[in-house]
Amino acid sequence: AQSVTQPDIHITVSEGASLELRCNYSYGATPYLFWYVQSPGQGLQLLLKYFSGDTLVQGIKGFEAEFKRSQSSFNLRKPSVHWSDAAEYFCAVGVLRGGGNKLTFGTGTQLKVEL
Amino acid sequence: DTEVTQTPKHLVMGMTNKKSLKCEQHMGHRAMYWYKQKAKKPPELMFVYSYEKLSINESVPSRFSPECPNSSLLNLHLHALQPEDSALYLCASSQITRDRGREQYFGPGTRLTVT
């Protein structure tokens, strides 16, 4: 069975500083990986996805992520954090099931941005 | 347009009430999902509909009854809920594909409180 681990429950960074959120996955085949962001009381917004090809993927809002098969990781990065980036971030692995695409989420990382 | 809409935004109901949550998408997606999200937790899959047919029920209690009247609409009928069912209920949609990487688009959610 697939699983996702986000080892950091909370992260605090200063505005303008760089950010890296960690994600490790476990899956027996080629993984399909996603990062979603959720503001309080809101739905999830897709930041970026990895299917195949270039291991460095670009997303919205200046985020990028790098897939490293050897480390089973898909870490999210941003060179300069803005106060509006404060939110909950979820990494997920997708598997085909029941005609749909079942997402297994990590437990999330809460990002706080200090002004 | 990548929008999934959900109504109502907030719902308070007693344990003997019957209510329904509604979800709509116009992206031509043929897979639709219901998730339940408790505070400080990742979303948990409840149901998957594929071509308007229920394809996955993640052992959800029968007091939750999903319905997919057409390819754009998804309902969740609620009856005799318990206070522990209070949560954010998220709807999502995606394309039908053998490619596991197809991303899901989430609605803003319905905040349900059972009194």
mmCIF file of C-alpha atoms in Angstrom:
data_model
loop_
_atom_site.group_PDB
_atom_site.id
_atom_site.type_symbol
_atom_site.label_atom_id
_atom_site.label_comp_id
_atom_site.label_asym_id
_atom_site.label_seq_id
_atom_site.Cartn_x
_atom_site.Cartn_y
_atom_site.Cartn_z
ATOM 1 C CA ALA A 1 0.000 0.000 0.000
ATOM 2 C CA GLN A 2 1.082 3.534 -0.661
ATOM 3 C CA SER A 3 1.917 6.020 2.082
ATOM 4 C CA VAL A 4 3.208 9.558 2.446
ATOM 5 C CA THR A 5 5.227 11.021 5.288
ATOM 6 C CA GLN A 6 5.611 14.692 6.017
ATOM 7 C CA PRO A 7 8.066 14.781 8.905
ATOM 8 C CA ASP A 8 7.568 18.435 9.814
ATOM 9 C CA ILE A 9 4.257 19.204 11.510
ATOM 10 C CA HIS A 10 4.994 22.921 11.897
ATOM 11 C CA ILE A 11 7.494 25.183 10.174
ATOM 12 C CA THR A 12 8.067 28.887 10.818
ATOM 13 C CA VAL A 13 10.007 31.064 8.391
ATOM 14 C CA SER A 14 10.550 34.786 8.056
ATOM 15 C CA GLU A 15 9.031 36.596 5.130
ATOM 16 C CA GLY A 16 11.523 36.688 2.289
ATOM 17 C CA ALA A 17 13.382 33.608 3.477
ATOM 18 C CA SER A 18 13.585 30.421 1.475
ATOM 19 C CA LEU A 19 11.361 27.444 2.226
ATOM 20 C CA GLU A 20 11.631 23.691 1.889
ATOM 21 C CA LEU A 21 8.857 21.322 2.956
ATOM 22 C CA ARG A 22 9.758 17.668 3.089
ATOM 23 C CA CYS A 23 7.752 14.775 1.695
ATOM 24 C CA ASN A 24 8.688 11.088 1.550
ATOM 25 C CA TYR A 25 6.552 8.492 -0.147
ATOM 26 C CA SER A 26 6.283 4.743 -0.241
ATOM 27 C CA TYR A 27 4.870 3.123 -3.354
ATOM 28 C CA GLY A 28 5.740 -0.002 -5.298
ATOM 29 C CA ALA A 29 5.562 1.490 -8.774
ATOM 30 C CA THR A 30 6.326 4.824 -10.399
ATOM 31 C CA PRO A 31 4.650 7.364 -8.152
ATOM 32 C CA TYR A 32 2.382 10.173 -9.206
ATOM 33 C CA LEU A 33 2.878 12.945 -6.703
ATOM 34 C CA PHE A 34 1.091 16.134 -5.812
ATOM 35 C CA TRP A 35 1.397 19.105 -3.503
ATOM 36 C CA TYR A 36 -1.770 20.833 -2.353
ATOM 37 C CA VAL A 37 -2.194 23.942 -0.184
ATOM 38 C CA GLN A 38 -5.112 24.653 2.110
ATOM 39 C CA SER A 39 -5.933 27.939 3.800
ATOM 40 C CA PRO A 40 -7.992 27.775 7.018
ATOM 41 C CA GLY A 41 -11.534 26.583 6.394
ATOM 42 C CA GLN A 42 -10.953 26.343 2.646
ATOM 43 C CA GLY A 43 -10.638 23.624 0.064
ATOM 44 C CA LEU A 44 -7.394 22.300 -1.347
ATOM 45 C CA GLN A 45 -5.604 24.038 -4.185
ATOM 46 C CA LEU A 46 -3.204 22.140 -6.405
ATOM 47 C CA LEU A 47 0.284 23.664 -6.379
ATOM 48 C CA LEU A 48 2.055 21.217 -8.667
ATOM 49 C CA LYS A 49 2.209 17.619 -9.811
ATOM 50 C CA TYR A 50 4.782 15.085 -10.960
ATOM 51 C CA PHE A 51 3.883 12.412 -13.464
ATOM 52 C CA SER A 52 7.105 11.644 -15.327
ATOM 53 C CA GLY A 53 9.932 13.334 -17.179
ATOM 54 C CA ASP A 54 11.816 16.272 -15.744
ATOM 55 C CA THR A 55 12.296 15.683 -12.037
ATOM 56 C CA LEU A 56 12.117 19.396 -11.227
ATOM 57 C CA VAL A 57 8.558 20.616 -11.629
ATOM 58 C CA GLN A 58 7.302 24.158 -11.494
ATOM 59 C CA GLY A 59 3.995 25.086 -9.966
ATOM 60 C CA ILE A 60 1.859 28.071 -9.198
ATOM 61 C CA LYS A 61 2.729 30.898 -6.801
ATOM 62 C CA GLY A 62 6.460 30.461 -7.370
ATOM 63 C CA PHE A 63 6.665 26.949 -5.903
ATOM 64 C CA GLU A 64 8.731 24.121 -7.294
ATOM 65 C CA ALA A 65 9.366 20.534 -6.254
ATOM 66 C CA GLU A 66 12.040 18.005 -7.032
ATOM 67 C CA PHE A 67 11.399 14.293 -7.391
ATOM 68 C CA LYS A 68 14.259 12.123 -6.164
ATOM 69 C CA ARG A 69 13.589 8.461 -6.747
ATOM 70 C CA SER A 70 16.697 7.326 -4.868
ATOM 71 C CA GLN A 71 15.496 9.116 -1.740
ATOM 72 C CA SER A 72 11.771 8.498 -2.267
ATOM 73 C CA SER A 73 11.274 12.202 -1.800
ATOM 74 C CA PHE A 74 9.285 15.013 -3.367
ATOM 75 C CA ASN A 75 10.243 18.158 -1.470
ATOM 76 C CA LEU A 76 8.520 21.463 -2.059
ATOM 77 C CA ARG A 77 10.588 24.650 -2.306
ATOM 78 C CA LYS A 78 10.130 28.368 -2.682
ATOM 79 C CA PRO A 79 13.037 30.828 -2.874
ATOM 80 C CA SER A 80 11.288 33.716 -1.113
ATOM 81 C CA VAL A 81 8.239 33.240 1.088
ATOM 82 C CA HIS A 82 5.420 35.781 1.234
ATOM 83 C CA TRP A 83 3.172 36.305 4.241
ATOM 84 C CA SER A 84 0.235 35.020 2.158
ATOM 85 C CA ASP A 85 1.929 31.600 1.895
ATOM 86 C CA ALA A 86 0.983 30.824 5.497
ATOM 87 C CA ALA A 87 -1.260 27.760 5.207
ATOM 88 C CA GLU A 88 -1.352 23.968 5.523
ATOM 89 C CA TYR A 89 0.552 22.039 2.878
ATOM 90 C CA PHE A 90 -0.269 18.460 1.924
ATOM 91 C CA CYS A 91 1.809 16.079 -0.133
ATOM 92 C CA ALA A 92 -0.111 13.232 -1.789
ATOM 93 C CA VAL A 93 0.478 10.146 -3.908
ATOM 94 C CA GLY A 94 -2.145 9.117 -6.476
ATOM 95 C CA VAL A 95 -3.146 5.570 -7.386
ATOM 96 C CA LEU A 96 -5.782 4.418 -9.839
ATOM 97 C CA ARG A 97 -8.722 2.862 -8.091
ATOM 98 C CA GLY A 98 -12.373 2.419 -8.908
ATOM 99 C CA GLY A 99 -12.120 4.371 -12.128
ATOM 100 C CA GLY A 100 -10.880 7.380 -10.262
ATOM 101 C CA ASN A 101 -7.615 8.495 -8.793
ATOM 102 C CA LYS A 102 -7.330 7.804 -5.081
ATOM 103 C CA LEU A 103 -5.130 10.257 -3.271
ATOM 104 C CA THR A 104 -3.280 9.272 -0.133
ATOM 105 C CA PHE A 105 -2.267 12.362 1.774
ATOM 106 C CA GLY A 106 0.497 13.016 4.223
ATOM 107 C CA THR A 107 -0.424 14.465 7.591
ATOM 108 C CA GLY A 108 0.372 17.972 6.437
ATOM 109 C CA THR A 109 2.820 20.724 7.361
ATOM 110 C CA GLN A 110 1.542 23.938 8.896
ATOM 111 C CA LEU A 111 3.538 26.901 7.611
ATOM 112 C CA LYS A 112 3.729 30.081 9.656
ATOM 113 C CA VAL A 113 5.339 33.186 8.179
ATOM 114 C CA GLU A 114 6.835 35.798 10.473
ATOM 115 C CA LEU A 115 6.775 39.370 9.248
ATOM 116 C CA ASP B 1 -12.553 26.876 -15.668
ATOM 117 C CA THR B 2 -11.256 24.640 -12.892
ATOM 118 C CA GLU B 3 -13.949 25.430 -10.365
ATOM 119 C CA VAL B 4 -15.835 23.022 -8.161
ATOM 120 C CA THR B 5 -18.667 24.624 -6.226
ATOM 121 C CA GLN B 6 -20.235 23.380 -3.006
ATOM 122 C CA THR B 7 -23.356 24.429 -1.153
ATOM 123 C CA PRO B 8 -24.038 25.275 1.540
ATOM 124 C CA LYS B 9 -20.844 26.757 2.910
ATOM 125 C CA HIS B 10 -21.918 26.102 6.488
ATOM 126 C CA LEU B 11 -24.536 23.715 7.882
ATOM 127 C CA VAL B 12 -25.722 23.134 11.420
ATOM 128 C CA MET B 13 -28.033 20.198 11.947
ATOM 129 C CA GLY B 14 -29.495 18.190 14.775
ATOM 130 C CA MET B 15 -29.030 14.475 15.091
ATOM 131 C CA THR B 16 -32.572 13.775 13.865
ATOM 132 C CA ASN B 17 -32.438 16.083 10.853
ATOM 133 C CA LYS B 18 -32.104 15.178 7.196
ATOM 134 C CA LYS B 19 -29.991 17.463 5.063
ATOM 135 C CA SER B 20 -28.040 17.330 1.791
ATOM 136 C CA LEU B 21 -24.727 18.686 0.608
ATOM 137 C CA LYS B 22 -24.363 19.621 -3.042
ATOM 138 C CA CYS B 23 -21.391 19.734 -5.362
ATOM 139 C CA GLU B 24 -21.165 20.862 -8.988
ATOM 140 C CA GLN B 25 -18.461 20.960 -11.625
ATOM 141 C CA HIS B 26 -18.496 21.929 -15.301
ATOM 142 C CA MET B 27 -15.073 20.709 -16.336
ATOM 143 C CA GLY B 28 -16.386 17.563 -18.036
ATOM 144 C CA HIS B 29 -14.850 15.382 -15.352
ATOM 145 C CA ARG B 30 -16.418 11.932 -15.026
ATOM 146 C CA ALA B 31 -14.978 11.041 -11.610
ATOM 147 C CA MET B 32 -16.267 12.788 -8.512
ATOM 148 C CA TYR B 33 -15.289 12.319 -4.895
ATOM 149 C CA TRP B 34 -16.444 13.044 -1.360
ATOM 150 C CA TYR B 35 -13.872 13.557 1.370
ATOM 151 C CA LYS B 36 -14.238 14.173 5.095
ATOM 152 C CA GLN B 37 -11.673 16.319 6.860
ATOM 153 C CA LYS B 38 -11.423 16.699 10.608
ATOM 154 C CA ALA B 39 -9.541 19.609 12.116
ATOM 155 C CA LYS B 40 -5.761 19.399 11.801
ATOM 156 C CA LYS B 41 -6.016 16.190 9.740
ATOM 157 C CA PRO B 42 -5.672 15.366 6.042
ATOM 158 C CA PRO B 43 -8.767 14.654 3.958
ATOM 159 C CA GLU B 44 -10.096 11.102 4.107
ATOM 160 C CA LEU B 45 -11.784 9.586 1.076
ATOM 161 C CA MET B 46 -15.412 8.582 1.558
ATOM 162 C CA PHE B 47 -16.858 7.839 -1.894
ATOM 163 C CA VAL B 48 -15.836 7.801 -5.543
ATOM 164 C CA TYR B 49 -18.248 8.037 -8.463
ATOM 165 C CA SER B 50 -17.093 7.008 -11.898
ATOM 166 C CA TYR B 51 -19.404 7.712 -14.866
ATOM 167 C CA GLU B 52 -22.178 8.475 -12.396
ATOM 168 C CA LYS B 53 -21.873 5.084 -10.735
ATOM 169 C CA LEU B 54 -20.601 4.488 -7.224
ATOM 170 C CA SER B 55 -17.243 2.762 -7.575
ATOM 171 C CA ILE B 56 -15.712 3.151 -4.120
ATOM 172 C CA ASN B 57 -17.300 3.263 -0.687
ATOM 173 C CA GLU B 58 -14.619 3.462 1.962
ATOM 174 C CA SER B 59 -16.747 1.666 4.570
ATOM 175 C CA VAL B 60 -18.722 4.817 5.286
ATOM 176 C CA PRO B 61 -21.711 4.468 7.678
ATOM 177 C CA SER B 62 -25.100 4.299 5.993
ATOM 178 C CA ARG B 63 -26.166 7.593 7.577
ATOM 179 C CA PHE B 64 -24.170 9.109 4.690
ATOM 180 C CA SER B 65 -25.836 8.441 1.341
ATOM 181 C CA PRO B 66 -24.199 9.704 -1.852
ATOM 182 C CA GLU B 67 -25.985 10.369 -5.107
ATOM 183 C CA CYS B 68 -24.769 11.373 -8.559
ATOM 184 C CA PRO B 69 -27.826 12.523 -10.575
ATOM 185 C CA ASN B 70 -25.778 13.518 -13.617
ATOM 186 C CA SER B 71 -22.207 14.016 -14.739
ATOM 187 C CA SER B 72 -21.976 17.504 -13.232
ATOM 188 C CA LEU B 73 -23.666 17.032 -9.872
ATOM 189 C CA LEU B 74 -22.840 15.123 -6.727
ATOM 190 C CA ASN B 75 -24.939 15.065 -3.583
ATOM 191 C CA LEU B 76 -24.341 13.750 -0.105
ATOM 192 C CA HIS B 77 -27.513 13.024 1.852
ATOM 193 C CA LEU B 78 -27.203 13.132 5.603
ATOM 194 C CA HIS B 79 -29.504 11.488 8.129
ATOM 195 C CA ALA B 80 -29.256 10.715 11.835
ATOM 196 C CA LEU B 81 -25.719 12.013 12.113
ATOM 197 C CA GLN B 82 -23.638 11.958 15.249
ATOM 198 C CA PRO B 83 -21.676 14.853 16.768
ATOM 199 C CA GLU B 84 -18.434 13.134 15.713
ATOM 200 C CA ASP B 85 -19.533 13.582 12.098
ATOM 201 C CA SER B 86 -18.883 17.303 12.445
ATOM 202 C CA ALA B 87 -16.161 18.107 9.919
ATOM 203 C CA LEU B 88 -15.329 19.861 6.676
ATOM 204 C CA TYR B 89 -16.798 17.906 3.754
ATOM 205 C CA LEU B 90 -14.908 18.342 0.528
ATOM 206 C CA CYS B 91 -15.979 17.479 -2.974
ATOM 207 C CA ALA B 92 -13.473 16.910 -5.772
ATOM 208 C CA SER B 93 -13.496 15.912 -9.425
ATOM 209 C CA SER B 94 -11.026 14.539 -11.927
ATOM 210 C CA GLN B 95 -10.820 13.062 -15.382
ATOM 211 C CA ILE B 96 -11.322 9.341 -15.875
ATOM 212 C CA THR B 97 -8.093 7.853 -17.024
ATOM 213 C CA ARG B 98 -5.730 4.960 -16.620
ATOM 214 C CA ASP B 99 -3.115 7.563 -15.869
ATOM 215 C CA ARG B 100 -2.887 7.753 -12.102
ATOM 216 C CA GLY B 101 -1.528 11.221 -12.341
ATOM 217 C CA ARG B 102 -4.728 12.995 -13.181
ATOM 218 C CA GLU B 103 -5.140 15.698 -10.618
ATOM 219 C CA GLN B 104 -8.220 16.274 -8.526
ATOM 220 C CA TYR B 105 -9.813 19.672 -8.229
ATOM 221 C CA PHE B 106 -11.385 20.449 -4.890
ATOM 222 C CA GLY B 107 -14.317 22.603 -3.906
ATOM 223 C CA PRO B 108 -14.215 24.984 -0.940
ATOM 224 C CA GLY B 109 -16.026 22.540 1.309
ATOM 225 C CA THR B 110 -19.080 22.531 3.554
ATOM 226 C CA ARG B 111 -18.422 23.057 7.241
ATOM 227 C CA LEU B 112 -20.867 20.711 8.995
ATOM 228 C CA THR B 113 -21.722 20.942 12.676
ATOM 229 C CA VAL B 114 -23.937 18.274 14.246
ATOM 230 C CA THR B 115 -25.581 19.306 17.508
#
